[in-house]
Amino acid sequence: MVKRRPTIQVPVGDLVIGSEHPVRVQSMTNTDSRDRDGTAAQIARMVEAGCEAVRVTIPDPESAANIPFWRSKMEVPFIADIHFNHMMALAAIEAGADKVRINPGNIGKEAKVREVLEAARRKGTAIRIGVNSGSLEKDLLEKHGWPSPEALVESALRHVAFARDVGVEKIIVSIKSTDVPAAVEANTLFGEQSDVPLHVGITEAGDPTYGAVKSAAGIGAILLRGIGDTIRVSLTSDPEEEMPVAYDILKCTGVRVISPEIIACPTCGRIDIDLEKIVGEVKQRLARCTLPVKISVLGCAVNGPGEAREADIGIAGGAGEGLLFRKGKTIRKVREDQIVDALIEEIAAIEAERAAEAVAEQAP
Ligand code: SF4
């Protein structure tokens, strides 16, 4: 089990971001923010897909004017994404955004950043300080020679100190890079030096296939170090597609498991059952299941149930049949056409047992 880095706890709308709370999944709309209804529809699809905080870019007053409408329809926090124009940050705070993401490096003069921070402090709005290599301060570039992880971290720490100086405590930081080793190093360094929660992501990760792999490598490595309090998977696709990838990264790192994990063998020449079909059916039937349970689906009994001793429930295929086991112990043999039903029944039994245990634990 990964031990999370201790952070301060930052309320953002109804969510609290920090080490004492689950790592949250967020994403960003890609509709035109002036399109009030189109953006609202996309927000709804994202939330339906599991997005727990939605970020929308606010580049102009027309977009800012839509914030109260979107917010009135949302059950998750609304985050305004601001670049260059500090007036838009002020407008978003005024319009009721739960969090405003600014990149102080492209906001301009310190006085403008201060104005935004003071408005956020007065209104209780959380601030995400986003740092990236493209907008690093000149003196840090000169000192470090290039936007190195150390330079990015120094920049982030400097912005955090400034925000705290202004009296803003609800701060989250992101240090993003499209380079996986650089992102891992920068987040690790920041994590060692600060108690501010981190939003973690690999920017411009790419198309859904490569982007998912790149995000898993980068975000996964950072999460396994106990760092990261919210994550975003950035894919060149509809944002709804990012959520399953994000939850799978959380699941396979063991950082947050809110659905079953299906462990399946790659199959080989020994196989005597249609494993792909079985795995597909199990996955489909458990699509809405929220039980954190490990299900092992193996093509044969070469290594038997022993190989999947860690699994809560599993099947090892044979000729037209399967050996059903729980926690490494064989329960019974089932016909191939009954394997899926048998697994689902056992999972329902595990769910009932865990519910009974939870009730017993709560009993005086
Ligand atoms: S579990 Fe059996 S079928 Fe699956 S890969 Fe291993 S040896 Fe092959």
XYZ file of C-alpha atoms and ligand atoms in Angstrom:
372
model
C 0.000 0.000 0.000
C 1.392 3.398 -0.996
C 1.922 5.813 1.890
C 0.794 9.300 0.881
C 2.991 12.338 1.469
C 1.378 14.406 4.259
C -0.098 17.664 2.944
C -2.369 20.433 4.108
C -6.046 19.800 3.309
C -7.538 22.224 0.797
C -11.315 22.577 0.406
C -12.417 23.058 -3.194
C -16.195 23.352 -3.326
C -17.543 20.221 -1.641
C -14.293 18.296 -2.134
C -11.233 18.396 0.059
C -7.917 17.920 -1.706
C -5.038 16.547 0.326
C -3.370 13.487 1.775
C -6.237 12.690 4.152
C -8.654 12.349 1.243
C -8.792 10.105 -1.832
C -6.771 11.131 -4.875
C -9.332 12.878 -7.075
C -9.757 12.643 -10.827
C -10.242 15.803 -12.830
C -10.296 16.893 -16.425
C -10.890 19.860 -18.662
C -13.530 20.688 -21.267
C -12.488 21.266 -24.876
C -15.617 23.014 -26.113
C -15.690 26.753 -26.865
C -16.313 28.276 -23.419
C -18.544 30.943 -24.995
C -20.865 28.079 -25.952
C -22.759 27.915 -22.690
C -25.004 24.935 -23.466
C -22.465 22.895 -25.435
C -19.983 23.245 -22.588
C -22.668 22.394 -20.008
C -23.468 19.223 -21.973
C -19.806 18.229 -22.065
C -19.427 18.911 -18.333
C -22.402 16.606 -17.710
C -20.824 13.836 -19.834
C -17.524 14.203 -17.993
C -19.194 14.004 -14.589
C -21.168 10.958 -15.748
C -17.837 9.360 -16.737
C -16.484 9.933 -13.206
C -14.834 13.357 -13.397
C -14.741 14.770 -9.859
C -13.731 18.358 -10.674
C -14.153 20.066 -14.034
C -11.823 22.735 -15.376
C -12.966 25.157 -18.062
C -10.815 27.720 -19.807
C -11.989 31.298 -19.279
C -10.287 33.439 -21.918
C -12.869 36.258 -22.228
C -15.745 38.006 -20.412
C -18.348 36.062 -22.402
C -16.988 32.781 -21.033
C -16.730 34.185 -17.493
C -20.389 35.205 -17.683
C -21.337 31.525 -18.172
C -19.749 30.384 -14.897
C -22.825 30.895 -12.650
C -24.955 28.900 -15.113
C -22.525 25.948 -15.277
C -21.956 26.008 -11.582
C -25.693 25.928 -10.828
C -25.920 22.691 -12.798
C -22.830 20.976 -11.402
C -22.464 18.717 -8.393
C -18.668 18.775 -8.640
C -16.304 21.720 -8.165
C -15.826 24.191 -10.990
C -12.268 25.218 -11.812
C -11.523 28.228 -13.995
C -8.406 27.966 -16.115
C -6.728 31.333 -16.635
C -3.827 32.351 -18.797
C -2.353 35.783 -19.487
C -5.315 37.922 -18.435
C -5.620 38.462 -14.684
C -8.935 40.255 -15.211
C -10.423 36.890 -16.184
C -9.172 35.381 -12.934
C -10.890 38.194 -11.028
C -14.078 37.668 -13.057
C -14.010 33.909 -12.400
C -13.541 34.429 -8.649
C -16.394 36.915 -8.632
C -18.586 34.535 -10.647
C -18.189 31.799 -8.019
C -15.505 29.462 -9.363
C -14.464 27.004 -6.631
C -10.853 27.095 -7.740
C -8.889 29.225 -10.151
C -5.874 27.867 -11.903
C -3.313 30.507 -12.717
C 0.147 30.357 -14.135
C 1.833 33.306 -12.404
C 4.555 33.100 -15.046
C 2.201 34.307 -17.752
C -0.041 36.618 -15.717
C 2.547 39.394 -15.883
C 3.452 41.910 -13.189
C 3.559 40.819 -9.543
C 0.864 43.371 -8.703
C -1.592 41.533 -10.960
C -0.870 38.184 -9.328
C -1.291 39.853 -5.927
C -4.652 41.288 -6.983
C -5.869 37.812 -7.972
C -4.596 36.251 -4.740
C -6.220 38.947 -2.621
C -9.553 38.452 -4.387
C -9.275 34.677 -3.858
C -8.489 35.158 -0.177
C -11.497 37.450 0.322
C -13.860 35.053 -1.452
C -12.343 31.833 -0.063
C -11.555 30.548 -3.550
C -8.829 27.935 -3.871
C -5.905 28.716 -6.140
C -3.942 26.281 -8.222
C -0.506 27.557 -9.077
C 0.524 25.961 -12.337
C 4.176 26.007 -13.249
C 5.562 24.853 -16.546
C 8.752 25.041 -18.493
C 7.431 27.501 -21.089
C 6.845 30.358 -18.667
C 9.677 30.072 -16.172
C 11.022 33.311 -14.648
C 14.089 34.722 -16.383
C 16.288 34.722 -13.276
C 15.606 31.021 -12.714
C 16.354 30.243 -16.333
C 19.673 32.047 -15.992
C 20.470 30.377 -12.682
C 19.693 26.830 -13.808
C 20.548 27.204 -17.487
C 17.337 25.476 -18.637
C 13.849 24.752 -17.249
C 15.198 21.884 -15.179
C 13.079 20.105 -12.554
C 15.023 22.047 -9.886
C 14.202 25.339 -11.625
C 10.500 24.471 -11.902
C 10.379 23.481 -8.239
C 12.139 26.671 -7.175
C 9.599 28.656 -9.182
C 6.667 26.772 -7.604
C 8.040 27.222 -4.070
C 8.518 30.924 -4.748
C 4.905 31.322 -5.911
C 3.612 29.373 -2.903
C 5.587 31.604 -0.523
C 4.185 34.684 -2.243
C 0.594 33.392 -2.035
C 1.012 32.595 1.661
C 2.473 36.033 2.185
C -0.715 37.487 0.763
C -2.686 35.313 3.170
C -3.873 32.628 0.756
C -3.782 29.167 2.322
C -6.008 27.226 -0.057
C -3.242 26.424 -2.504
C -2.627 23.487 -4.818
C 0.389 23.272 -7.100
C 0.993 21.608 -10.420
C 4.368 21.225 -12.068
C 3.739 19.764 -15.443
C 5.950 18.612 -18.203
C 5.436 16.474 -21.253
C 8.717 14.735 -20.472
C 8.040 11.824 -18.121
C 11.407 11.667 -16.278
C 11.366 15.469 -15.794
C 7.787 15.401 -14.473
C 8.594 12.585 -12.049
C 11.692 14.336 -10.776
C 10.036 17.751 -10.409
C 7.036 16.361 -8.516
C 9.301 14.264 -6.290
C 11.507 17.265 -5.467
C 8.516 19.480 -4.728
C 6.953 16.750 -2.612
C 10.090 16.601 -0.474
C 10.063 20.334 0.177
C 6.439 21.369 0.542
C 3.208 20.448 2.313
C 1.051 21.849 -0.490
C -1.110 19.277 -2.341
C -0.052 18.446 -5.880
C -2.154 18.114 -8.962
C -0.315 15.653 -11.183
C -0.388 15.107 -14.906
C 1.716 14.642 -17.986
C 0.851 17.448 -20.397
C 0.166 16.833 -24.055
C 0.489 13.101 -23.505
C -0.850 12.366 -26.978
C -3.408 10.191 -28.728
C -5.582 7.871 -26.599
C -3.250 4.870 -26.901
C 0.174 6.450 -26.473
C -1.229 9.124 -24.155
C -2.655 6.492 -21.823
C 0.675 4.653 -21.667
C 2.656 7.856 -21.173
C 0.265 9.048 -18.461
C 0.397 5.684 -16.728
C 4.202 5.754 -16.744
C 4.450 9.332 -15.450
C 1.457 9.689 -13.154
C 1.936 6.094 -11.965
C 5.572 6.674 -11.028
C 4.654 9.832 -9.118
C 1.728 8.198 -7.303
C 3.908 5.248 -6.288
C 6.168 7.730 -4.485
C 3.129 8.749 -2.411
C 2.847 12.041 -4.263
C -0.242 13.440 -5.989
C -3.593 14.491 -4.576
C -5.493 15.017 -7.816
C -4.642 13.704 -11.253
C -5.488 14.473 -14.830
C -4.823 12.253 -17.808
C -4.453 14.477 -20.887
C -5.485 12.757 -24.097
C -6.058 14.119 -27.578
C -9.697 13.035 -27.560
C -12.982 13.767 -25.820
C -12.235 14.416 -22.139
C -14.696 11.687 -21.118
C -12.181 9.174 -22.451
C -9.629 10.295 -19.879
C -11.569 9.104 -16.850
C -11.328 5.311 -17.353
C -7.568 5.690 -17.886
C -7.223 7.821 -14.750
C -9.139 5.337 -12.618
C -7.135 2.438 -14.035
C -3.887 4.217 -13.086
C -5.211 4.722 -9.562
C -6.294 1.089 -9.450
C -3.116 -0.561 -10.667
C -0.963 1.570 -8.375
C -3.274 0.606 -5.512
C -3.669 4.279 -4.594
C -7.445 4.285 -4.939
C -9.441 1.212 -5.878
C -13.152 1.674 -6.468
C -13.866 -1.147 -8.897
C -12.878 -4.779 -9.463
C -9.488 -5.606 -10.930
C -9.469 -8.367 -13.496
C -6.139 -10.157 -13.685
C -6.010 -12.229 -16.870
C -3.262 -14.316 -18.429
C -2.089 -13.483 -21.947
C -3.142 -16.994 -23.133
C -0.814 -19.378 -24.967
C -0.831 -22.634 -26.864
C -1.971 -24.558 -23.771
C -5.338 -22.899 -23.645
C -8.491 -24.964 -24.048
C -11.189 -22.378 -23.334
C -12.221 -19.069 -24.906
C -10.553 -16.848 -22.319
C -10.916 -13.591 -24.231
C -14.671 -14.072 -24.381
C -14.856 -14.885 -20.671
C -12.762 -11.849 -19.704
C -14.862 -9.598 -21.983
C -18.117 -10.845 -20.447
C -16.879 -10.541 -16.864
C -15.675 -6.986 -17.562
C -18.990 -6.053 -19.133
C -21.079 -7.521 -16.319
C -18.977 -5.762 -13.697
C -18.913 -2.416 -15.520
C -20.846 -0.669 -12.747
C -19.516 -2.727 -9.841
C -17.730 -0.664 -7.178
C -16.364 -3.546 -5.125
C -12.574 -3.503 -4.772
C -12.054 -7.170 -5.537
C -9.278 -8.984 -7.408
C -10.499 -11.493 -9.962
C -7.987 -13.808 -11.576
C -8.896 -15.361 -14.914
C -6.272 -17.864 -16.081
C -6.356 -19.961 -19.216
C -5.168 -23.173 -17.592
C -4.111 -24.748 -14.340
C -0.374 -24.824 -15.135
C 0.332 -22.803 -12.074
C -3.082 -23.507 -10.696
C -4.833 -21.342 -8.187
C -1.478 -20.820 -6.475
C -0.416 -18.275 -9.085
C -3.386 -16.161 -8.186
C -3.276 -16.603 -4.432
C -3.431 -12.843 -4.095
C -6.733 -12.795 -5.939
C -10.010 -12.836 -4.006
C -11.644 -15.041 -6.583
C -10.470 -16.757 -9.718
C -10.836 -19.345 -12.385
C -8.266 -21.622 -14.013
C -9.471 -22.978 -17.341
C -9.378 -26.615 -18.436
C -10.868 -28.552 -21.373
C -14.370 -27.056 -21.579
C -14.421 -26.303 -17.881
C -12.831 -24.189 -15.190
C -11.592 -24.594 -11.651
C -13.130 -21.975 -9.412
C -11.089 -20.828 -6.438
C -11.137 -18.247 -3.650
C -7.962 -16.923 -2.053
C -6.017 -19.782 -3.645
C -8.372 -22.539 -2.406
C -10.313 -24.579 -4.946
C -14.089 -24.414 -4.484
C -15.484 -26.438 -7.380
C -15.372 -27.206 -11.102
C -17.732 -25.376 -13.446
C -18.624 -25.910 -17.117
C -17.113 -23.367 -19.515
C -20.518 -21.836 -20.339
C -21.184 -21.328 -16.617
C -17.848 -19.761 -15.673
C -18.977 -16.141 -15.970
C -22.153 -16.723 -13.946
C -20.165 -18.598 -11.290
C -17.662 -15.747 -10.942
C -20.406 -13.137 -10.719
C -22.222 -15.215 -8.057
C -19.055 -15.533 -5.993
C -18.381 -11.795 -6.278
C -21.916 -11.097 -5.054
C -21.208 -13.433 -2.120
C -17.967 -11.581 -1.320
C -19.864 -8.280 -1.443
C -22.476 -9.616 0.996
C -19.778 -10.955 3.334
C -17.939 -7.639 3.372
C -21.156 -5.744 4.025
C -21.914 -8.079 6.960
C -18.375 -7.570 8.300
C -18.773 -3.800 8.056
C -22.039 -3.961 9.995
C -20.422 -6.204 12.631
C -17.507 -3.766 12.981
C -19.901 -0.900 13.614
C -21.913 -2.799 16.205
C -21.306 -1.580 19.792
S -2.184 -19.518 -17.510
Fe -1.977 -21.293 -18.904
S -2.993 -20.571 -20.788
Fe -2.546 -18.741 -19.608
S -0.578 -18.089 -20.382
Fe -0.187 -19.328 -18.550
S 0.212 -21.368 -19.345
Fe -0.786 -20.221 -20.993
